[in-house]
Amino acid sequence: GAVVSQHPSRVICKSGTSVKIECRSLDFQATTMFWYRQFPKQSLMLMATSNEGSKATYEQGVEKDKFLINHASLTLSTLTVTSAHPEDSSFYICSASTPELFFGSGTQLSVL
Amino acid sequence: GENVEQHPSTLSVQEGDSAVIKCTYSDSASNYFPWYKQELGKGPQLIIDIRSNVGEKKDQRIAVTLNKTAKHFSLHITETQPEDSAVYFCAALNYGQNFVFGPGTRLSVLP
């Protein structure tokens, strides 16, 4: 299947700092990528749909100014958590559709 | 919109036994149904999928069945092994819409 690479796998940061997570499609071009958030022992919650060359589409309740998404090329989408706070601590996962959906390995964010 | 339910939420089986996880969906227009396996601290991995024009698909020890009339689909794992222990998610998709995931099933295969 298609390969989606996500970095970093784990990040620890201080409250108030910003964190950037990268998601790359390695062997295909992805005009659309998706960002999910997952709390312990829960299902995947779609945060936003990232569209190459245009603005992301955010799900209801997701703060677009807090979670900045950039999809500047057909193989790279980034999620920046701005002014992170402890409540932003979570597992973030990106995915791309071919149209089958393939996921990155996830990023565990811990905000101290 | 689409709603996907998944049962059971937890499942424990003895090594070598079979495991079955069932999902139901609400949108009759959904036409693609993947299953994902997620190990602790990792992203979900696509293990098998089925499209609405097929009733059953098998890949070695894993099979998926689809009943469009009843709007439910199931994952079957035979000859379970300890490495099958993980959380399994089903999903439904109507092309042009977003994937909708079930709440997950935590499978434990006991040696």
PDB file of C-alpha atoms in Angstrom:
ATOM      1  CA  GLY A   1       0.000   0.000   0.000  1.00  0.00           C
ATOM      2  CA  ALA A   2       0.864   3.658  -0.139  1.00  0.00           C
ATOM      3  CA  VAL A   3       3.338   5.038   2.393  1.00  0.00           C
ATOM      4  CA  VAL A   4       2.614   8.075   4.521  1.00  0.00           C
ATOM      5  CA  SER A   5       5.508   9.354   6.627  1.00  0.00           C
ATOM      6  CA  GLN A   6       4.857  11.451   9.730  1.00  0.00           C
ATOM      7  CA  HIS A   7       7.420  13.256  11.911  1.00  0.00           C
ATOM      8  CA  PRO A   8       8.185  13.622  14.702  1.00  0.00           C
ATOM      9  CA  SER A   9       6.824  10.506  16.382  1.00  0.00           C
ATOM     10  CA  ARG A  10       6.972  12.105  19.799  1.00  0.00           C
ATOM     11  CA  VAL A  11       7.407  15.669  21.002  1.00  0.00           C
ATOM     12  CA  ILE A  12       7.463  17.233  24.435  1.00  0.00           C
ATOM     13  CA  CYS A  13       7.160  20.980  24.682  1.00  0.00           C
ATOM     14  CA  LYS A  14       6.549  23.728  27.196  1.00  0.00           C
ATOM     15  CA  SER A  15       3.203  25.445  27.475  1.00  0.00           C
ATOM     16  CA  GLY A  16       2.987  28.455  25.176  1.00  0.00           C
ATOM     17  CA  THR A  17       5.337  27.158  22.491  1.00  0.00           C
ATOM     18  CA  SER A  18       4.387  26.043  18.977  1.00  0.00           C
ATOM     19  CA  VAL A  19       4.925  22.602  17.525  1.00  0.00           C
ATOM     20  CA  LYS A  20       5.007  21.603  13.858  1.00  0.00           C
ATOM     21  CA  ILE A  21       4.145  18.113  12.647  1.00  0.00           C
ATOM     22  CA  GLU A  22       4.987  17.020   9.106  1.00  0.00           C
ATOM     23  CA  CYS A  23       3.130  14.517   6.966  1.00  0.00           C
ATOM     24  CA  ARG A  24       4.569  13.305   3.665  1.00  0.00           C
ATOM     25  CA  SER A  25       3.217  10.986   1.000  1.00  0.00           C
ATOM     26  CA  LEU A  26       6.306   9.064  -0.131  1.00  0.00           C
ATOM     27  CA  ASP A  27       5.216   7.194  -3.243  1.00  0.00           C
ATOM     28  CA  PHE A  28       2.189   9.091  -4.479  1.00  0.00           C
ATOM     29  CA  GLN A  29       0.822  12.586  -4.806  1.00  0.00           C
ATOM     30  CA  ALA A  30      -1.878  13.544  -2.360  1.00  0.00           C
ATOM     31  CA  THR A  31      -4.058  16.493  -3.263  1.00  0.00           C
ATOM     32  CA  THR A  32      -5.958  15.874  -0.052  1.00  0.00           C
ATOM     33  CA  MET A  33      -4.636  14.887   3.354  1.00  0.00           C
ATOM     34  CA  PHE A  34      -6.488  14.538   6.612  1.00  0.00           C
ATOM     35  CA  TRP A  35      -5.495  15.305  10.191  1.00  0.00           C
ATOM     36  CA  TYR A  36      -6.962  13.328  13.072  1.00  0.00           C
ATOM     37  CA  ARG A  37      -6.709  13.576  16.818  1.00  0.00           C
ATOM     38  CA  GLN A  38      -7.003  10.552  19.051  1.00  0.00           C
ATOM     39  CA  PHE A  39      -7.455  10.465  22.801  1.00  0.00           C
ATOM     40  CA  PRO A  40      -6.477   7.341  24.795  1.00  0.00           C
ATOM     41  CA  LYS A  41      -8.784   4.403  24.139  1.00  0.00           C
ATOM     42  CA  GLN A  42     -10.950   6.416  21.761  1.00  0.00           C
ATOM     43  CA  SER A  43     -11.591   6.444  18.051  1.00  0.00           C
ATOM     44  CA  LEU A  44     -10.175   8.827  15.469  1.00  0.00           C
ATOM     45  CA  MET A  45     -11.566  12.339  15.434  1.00  0.00           C
ATOM     46  CA  LEU A  46     -11.232  14.214  12.166  1.00  0.00           C
ATOM     47  CA  MET A  47      -9.833  17.682  12.772  1.00  0.00           C
ATOM     48  CA  ALA A  48      -9.424  19.042   9.278  1.00  0.00           C
ATOM     49  CA  THR A  49      -9.052  18.257   5.612  1.00  0.00           C
ATOM     50  CA  SER A  50      -5.910  19.663   4.044  1.00  0.00           C
ATOM     51  CA  ASN A  51      -6.155  20.645   0.385  1.00  0.00           C
ATOM     52  CA  GLU A  52      -3.063  21.289  -1.721  1.00  0.00           C
ATOM     53  CA  GLY A  53      -2.841  24.924  -2.727  1.00  0.00           C
ATOM     54  CA  SER A  54      -5.902  26.056  -0.821  1.00  0.00           C
ATOM     55  CA  LYS A  55      -7.172  26.594   2.680  1.00  0.00           C
ATOM     56  CA  ALA A  56      -7.881  23.663   4.928  1.00  0.00           C
ATOM     57  CA  THR A  57     -11.415  22.712   5.852  1.00  0.00           C
ATOM     58  CA  TYR A  58     -11.851  22.428   9.598  1.00  0.00           C
ATOM     59  CA  GLU A  59     -14.410  20.317  11.414  1.00  0.00           C
ATOM     60  CA  GLN A  60     -16.849  21.968  13.740  1.00  0.00           C
ATOM     61  CA  GLY A  61     -15.290  22.843  17.071  1.00  0.00           C
ATOM     62  CA  VAL A  62     -11.680  22.796  15.846  1.00  0.00           C
ATOM     63  CA  GLU A  63      -9.933  26.142  16.252  1.00  0.00           C
ATOM     64  CA  LYS A  64      -8.316  27.063  12.951  1.00  0.00           C
ATOM     65  CA  ASP A  65      -6.088  29.650  14.610  1.00  0.00           C
ATOM     66  CA  LYS A  66      -4.843  27.078  17.094  1.00  0.00           C
ATOM     67  CA  PHE A  67      -4.246  24.282  14.585  1.00  0.00           C
ATOM     68  CA  LEU A  68      -2.615  25.773  11.499  1.00  0.00           C
ATOM     69  CA  ILE A  69      -2.531  23.547   8.441  1.00  0.00           C
ATOM     70  CA  ASN A  70      -0.395  24.133   5.381  1.00  0.00           C
ATOM     71  CA  HIS A  71      -0.459  21.927   2.271  1.00  0.00           C
ATOM     72  CA  ALA A  72       2.097  23.647   0.068  1.00  0.00           C
ATOM     73  CA  SER A  73       2.909  20.693  -2.188  1.00  0.00           C
ATOM     74  CA  LEU A  74       1.355  17.462  -3.399  1.00  0.00           C
ATOM     75  CA  THR A  75       3.489  15.443  -0.997  1.00  0.00           C
ATOM     76  CA  LEU A  76       3.635  17.535   2.174  1.00  0.00           C
ATOM     77  CA  SER A  77       1.116  18.779   4.691  1.00  0.00           C
ATOM     78  CA  THR A  78       2.024  20.315   8.040  1.00  0.00           C
ATOM     79  CA  LEU A  79       0.047  20.821  11.217  1.00  0.00           C
ATOM     80  CA  THR A  80       1.263  23.511  13.603  1.00  0.00           C
ATOM     81  CA  VAL A  81      -0.156  23.570  17.118  1.00  0.00           C
ATOM     82  CA  THR A  82       0.241  27.197  18.155  1.00  0.00           C
ATOM     83  CA  SER A  83       0.649  28.353  21.744  1.00  0.00           C
ATOM     84  CA  ALA A  84       0.262  24.792  22.939  1.00  0.00           C
ATOM     85  CA  HIS A  85      -1.360  24.096  26.293  1.00  0.00           C
ATOM     86  CA  PRO A  86      -1.593  20.883  28.331  1.00  0.00           C
ATOM     87  CA  GLU A  87      -5.099  20.228  27.000  1.00  0.00           C
ATOM     88  CA  ASP A  88      -3.604  19.998  23.492  1.00  0.00           C
ATOM     89  CA  SER A  89      -1.664  16.919  24.574  1.00  0.00           C
ATOM     90  CA  SER A  90      -2.862  14.080  22.378  1.00  0.00           C
ATOM     91  CA  PHE A  91      -1.974  11.645  19.601  1.00  0.00           C
ATOM     92  CA  TYR A  92      -2.138  13.352  16.195  1.00  0.00           C
ATOM     93  CA  ILE A  93      -2.325  11.284  13.022  1.00  0.00           C
ATOM     94  CA  CYS A  94      -2.261  12.341   9.392  1.00  0.00           C
ATOM     95  CA  SER A  95      -3.584  10.365   6.462  1.00  0.00           C
ATOM     96  CA  ALA A  96      -3.883  10.563   2.697  1.00  0.00           C
ATOM     97  CA  SER A  97      -6.415   9.090   0.316  1.00  0.00           C
ATOM     98  CA  THR A  98      -5.552   7.266  -2.902  1.00  0.00           C
ATOM     99  CA  PRO A  99      -8.669   6.886  -2.602  1.00  0.00           C
ATOM    100  CA  GLU A 100      -7.980   4.165  -0.025  1.00  0.00           C
ATOM    101  CA  LEU A 101      -7.007   5.862   3.220  1.00  0.00           C
ATOM    102  CA  PHE A 102      -3.462   5.348   4.500  1.00  0.00           C
ATOM    103  CA  PHE A 103      -2.210   6.700   7.803  1.00  0.00           C
ATOM    104  CA  GLY A 104       1.057   8.056   9.093  1.00  0.00           C
ATOM    105  CA  SER A 105       2.622   6.598  12.225  1.00  0.00           C
ATOM    106  CA  GLY A 106       1.257   9.327  14.474  1.00  0.00           C
ATOM    107  CA  THR A 107       2.767  11.991  16.739  1.00  0.00           C
ATOM    108  CA  GLN A 108       2.391  11.886  20.500  1.00  0.00           C
ATOM    109  CA  LEU A 109       2.344  15.478  21.727  1.00  0.00           C
ATOM    110  CA  SER A 110       2.905  16.161  25.399  1.00  0.00           C
ATOM    111  CA  VAL A 111       2.615  19.765  26.585  1.00  0.00           C
ATOM    112  CA  LEU A 112       4.100  20.448  30.020  1.00  0.00           C
TER     113      LEU A 112
ATOM    114  CA  GLY B   1     -24.757  11.860   7.939  1.00  0.00           C
ATOM    115  CA  GLU B   2     -23.153   8.457   8.251  1.00  0.00           C
ATOM    116  CA  ASN B   3     -22.981   6.713  11.638  1.00  0.00           C
ATOM    117  CA  VAL B   4     -20.907   3.589  12.248  1.00  0.00           C
ATOM    118  CA  GLU B   5     -21.395   1.321  15.233  1.00  0.00           C
ATOM    119  CA  GLN B   6     -18.952  -1.422  16.185  1.00  0.00           C
ATOM    120  CA  HIS B   7     -19.251  -4.411  18.506  1.00  0.00           C
ATOM    121  CA  PRO B   8     -17.867  -5.712  20.735  1.00  0.00           C
ATOM    122  CA  SER B   9     -15.768  -2.978  22.310  1.00  0.00           C
ATOM    123  CA  THR B  10     -13.414  -5.578  23.794  1.00  0.00           C
ATOM    124  CA  LEU B  11     -12.816  -9.166  22.772  1.00  0.00           C
ATOM    125  CA  SER B  12     -10.587 -11.813  24.311  1.00  0.00           C
ATOM    126  CA  VAL B  13      -9.906 -15.100  22.550  1.00  0.00           C
ATOM    127  CA  GLN B  14      -7.555 -17.996  23.047  1.00  0.00           C
ATOM    128  CA  GLU B  15      -4.694 -18.341  20.609  1.00  0.00           C
ATOM    129  CA  GLY B  16      -5.827 -20.387  17.632  1.00  0.00           C
ATOM    130  CA  ASP B  17      -9.500 -19.482  18.002  1.00  0.00           C
ATOM    131  CA  SER B  18     -11.411 -17.223  15.644  1.00  0.00           C
ATOM    132  CA  ALA B  19     -12.404 -13.618  16.296  1.00  0.00           C
ATOM    133  CA  VAL B  20     -15.328 -11.759  14.740  1.00  0.00           C
ATOM    134  CA  ILE B  21     -15.959  -8.017  14.917  1.00  0.00           C
ATOM    135  CA  LYS B  22     -19.171  -6.530  13.540  1.00  0.00           C
ATOM    136  CA  CYS B  23     -19.996  -3.049  12.282  1.00  0.00           C
ATOM    137  CA  THR B  24     -23.215  -1.455  11.152  1.00  0.00           C
ATOM    138  CA  TYR B  25     -23.619   1.709   9.114  1.00  0.00           C
ATOM    139  CA  SER B  26     -26.536   4.015   8.501  1.00  0.00           C
ATOM    140  CA  ASP B  27     -25.979   5.584   5.072  1.00  0.00           C
ATOM    141  CA  SER B  28     -27.079   3.239   2.295  1.00  0.00           C
ATOM    142  CA  ALA B  29     -24.985   5.300  -0.154  1.00  0.00           C
ATOM    143  CA  SER B  30     -21.730   4.220   1.549  1.00  0.00           C
ATOM    144  CA  ASN B  31     -19.824   1.997  -0.826  1.00  0.00           C
ATOM    145  CA  TYR B  32     -16.364   1.366   0.624  1.00  0.00           C
ATOM    146  CA  PHE B  33     -15.633  -0.369   3.929  1.00  0.00           C
ATOM    147  CA  PRO B  34     -12.038  -0.676   5.198  1.00  0.00           C
ATOM    148  CA  TRP B  35     -10.713  -2.268   8.358  1.00  0.00           C
ATOM    149  CA  TYR B  36      -7.718  -0.928  10.248  1.00  0.00           C
ATOM    150  CA  LYS B  37      -5.447  -2.433  12.884  1.00  0.00           C
ATOM    151  CA  GLN B  38      -3.839  -0.051  15.358  1.00  0.00           C
ATOM    152  CA  GLU B  39      -1.062  -1.111  17.691  1.00  0.00           C
ATOM    153  CA  LEU B  40      -0.208   0.943  20.748  1.00  0.00           C
ATOM    154  CA  GLY B  41       1.498   4.218  19.874  1.00  0.00           C
ATOM    155  CA  LYS B  42       1.210   3.690  16.116  1.00  0.00           C
ATOM    156  CA  GLY B  43      -1.017   4.897  13.331  1.00  0.00           C
ATOM    157  CA  PRO B  44      -3.810   2.662  11.988  1.00  0.00           C
ATOM    158  CA  GLN B  45      -2.796   0.165   9.313  1.00  0.00           C
ATOM    159  CA  LEU B  46      -5.171  -0.868   6.533  1.00  0.00           C
ATOM    160  CA  ILE B  47      -5.549  -4.653   6.733  1.00  0.00           C
ATOM    161  CA  ILE B  48      -8.449  -5.394   4.403  1.00  0.00           C
ATOM    162  CA  ASP B  49     -11.253  -3.582   2.639  1.00  0.00           C
ATOM    163  CA  ILE B  50     -14.383  -4.345   0.661  1.00  0.00           C
ATOM    164  CA  ARG B  51     -16.453  -2.455  -1.837  1.00  0.00           C
ATOM    165  CA  SER B  52     -20.209  -2.511  -2.089  1.00  0.00           C
ATOM    166  CA  ASN B  53     -20.277  -4.651  -5.232  1.00  0.00           C
ATOM    167  CA  VAL B  54     -18.621  -7.552  -3.394  1.00  0.00           C
ATOM    168  CA  GLY B  55     -20.082  -9.715  -0.630  1.00  0.00           C
ATOM    169  CA  GLU B  56     -16.921 -11.270   0.747  1.00  0.00           C
ATOM    170  CA  LYS B  57     -13.162 -10.850   0.525  1.00  0.00           C
ATOM    171  CA  LYS B  58     -10.429 -12.967   2.028  1.00  0.00           C
ATOM    172  CA  ASP B  59      -6.711 -12.462   2.567  1.00  0.00           C
ATOM    173  CA  GLN B  60      -4.999 -15.391   4.287  1.00  0.00           C
ATOM    174  CA  ARG B  61      -6.352 -15.486   7.875  1.00  0.00           C
ATOM    175  CA  ILE B  62      -8.449 -12.357   7.486  1.00  0.00           C
ATOM    176  CA  ALA B  63     -11.822 -12.056   5.780  1.00  0.00           C
ATOM    177  CA  VAL B  64     -14.497  -9.397   5.539  1.00  0.00           C
ATOM    178  CA  THR B  65     -18.159  -9.933   4.713  1.00  0.00           C
ATOM    179  CA  LEU B  66     -20.677  -7.292   3.669  1.00  0.00           C
ATOM    180  CA  ASN B  67     -24.466  -7.406   3.838  1.00  0.00           C
ATOM    181  CA  LYS B  68     -25.727  -4.324   2.026  1.00  0.00           C
ATOM    182  CA  THR B  69     -29.366  -5.061   2.730  1.00  0.00           C
ATOM    183  CA  ALA B  70     -28.801  -5.159   6.466  1.00  0.00           C
ATOM    184  CA  LYS B  71     -26.104  -2.496   6.287  1.00  0.00           C
ATOM    185  CA  HIS B  72     -23.533  -4.397   8.268  1.00  0.00           C
ATOM    186  CA  PHE B  73     -20.076  -5.789   7.642  1.00  0.00           C
ATOM    187  CA  SER B  74     -17.826  -8.024   9.687  1.00  0.00           C
ATOM    188  CA  LEU B  75     -14.141  -8.803  10.139  1.00  0.00           C
ATOM    189  CA  HIS B  76     -13.195 -12.434  10.652  1.00  0.00           C
ATOM    190  CA  ILE B  77      -9.762 -13.464  11.903  1.00  0.00           C
ATOM    191  CA  THR B  78      -9.030 -17.188  11.973  1.00  0.00           C
ATOM    192  CA  GLU B  79      -6.244 -19.036  13.796  1.00  0.00           C
ATOM    193  CA  THR B  80      -5.551 -15.986  15.945  1.00  0.00           C
ATOM    194  CA  GLN B  81      -2.014 -15.305  17.127  1.00  0.00           C
ATOM    195  CA  PRO B  82      -0.722 -13.086  19.945  1.00  0.00           C
ATOM    196  CA  GLU B  83       0.484 -10.553  17.371  1.00  0.00           C
ATOM    197  CA  ASP B  84      -3.131 -10.058  16.305  1.00  0.00           C
ATOM    198  CA  SER B  85      -3.708  -8.286  19.636  1.00  0.00           C
ATOM    199  CA  ALA B  86      -4.498  -4.649  18.828  1.00  0.00           C
ATOM    200  CA  VAL B  87      -7.370  -2.225  18.407  1.00  0.00           C
ATOM    201  CA  TYR B  88      -9.386  -2.741  15.244  1.00  0.00           C
ATOM    202  CA  PHE B  89     -11.426   0.030  13.595  1.00  0.00           C
ATOM    203  CA  CYS B  90     -14.000  -0.320  10.878  1.00  0.00           C
ATOM    204  CA  ALA B  91     -14.940   2.580   8.634  1.00  0.00           C
ATOM    205  CA  ALA B  92     -17.475   3.477   5.977  1.00  0.00           C
ATOM    206  CA  LEU B  93     -17.129   5.825   3.057  1.00  0.00           C
ATOM    207  CA  ASN B  94     -19.445   7.345   0.523  1.00  0.00           C
ATOM    208  CA  TYR B  95     -17.042   8.616  -2.148  1.00  0.00           C
ATOM    209  CA  GLY B  96     -17.040  12.386  -2.021  1.00  0.00           C
ATOM    210  CA  GLN B  97     -17.644  12.375   1.719  1.00  0.00           C
ATOM    211  CA  ASN B  98     -15.315  11.787   4.640  1.00  0.00           C
ATOM    212  CA  PHE B  99     -14.482   8.418   6.160  1.00  0.00           C
ATOM    213  CA  VAL B 100     -16.534   7.662   9.288  1.00  0.00           C
ATOM    214  CA  PHE B 101     -14.909   5.356  11.822  1.00  0.00           C
ATOM    215  CA  GLY B 102     -16.373   2.990  14.351  1.00  0.00           C
ATOM    216  CA  PRO B 103     -15.386   3.357  18.032  1.00  0.00           C
ATOM    217  CA  GLY B 104     -12.930   0.458  17.862  1.00  0.00           C
ATOM    218  CA  THR B 105     -12.568  -3.066  19.267  1.00  0.00           C
ATOM    219  CA  ARG B 106      -9.717  -4.012  21.561  1.00  0.00           C
ATOM    220  CA  LEU B 107      -8.748  -7.589  20.697  1.00  0.00           C
ATOM    221  CA  SER B 108      -6.630  -9.605  23.103  1.00  0.00           C
ATOM    222  CA  VAL B 109      -5.305 -12.982  21.997  1.00  0.00           C
ATOM    223  CA  LEU B 110      -4.350 -15.018  25.023  1.00  0.00           C
ATOM    224  CA  PRO B 111      -1.473 -17.487  24.653  1.00  0.00           C
TER     225      PRO B 111
END
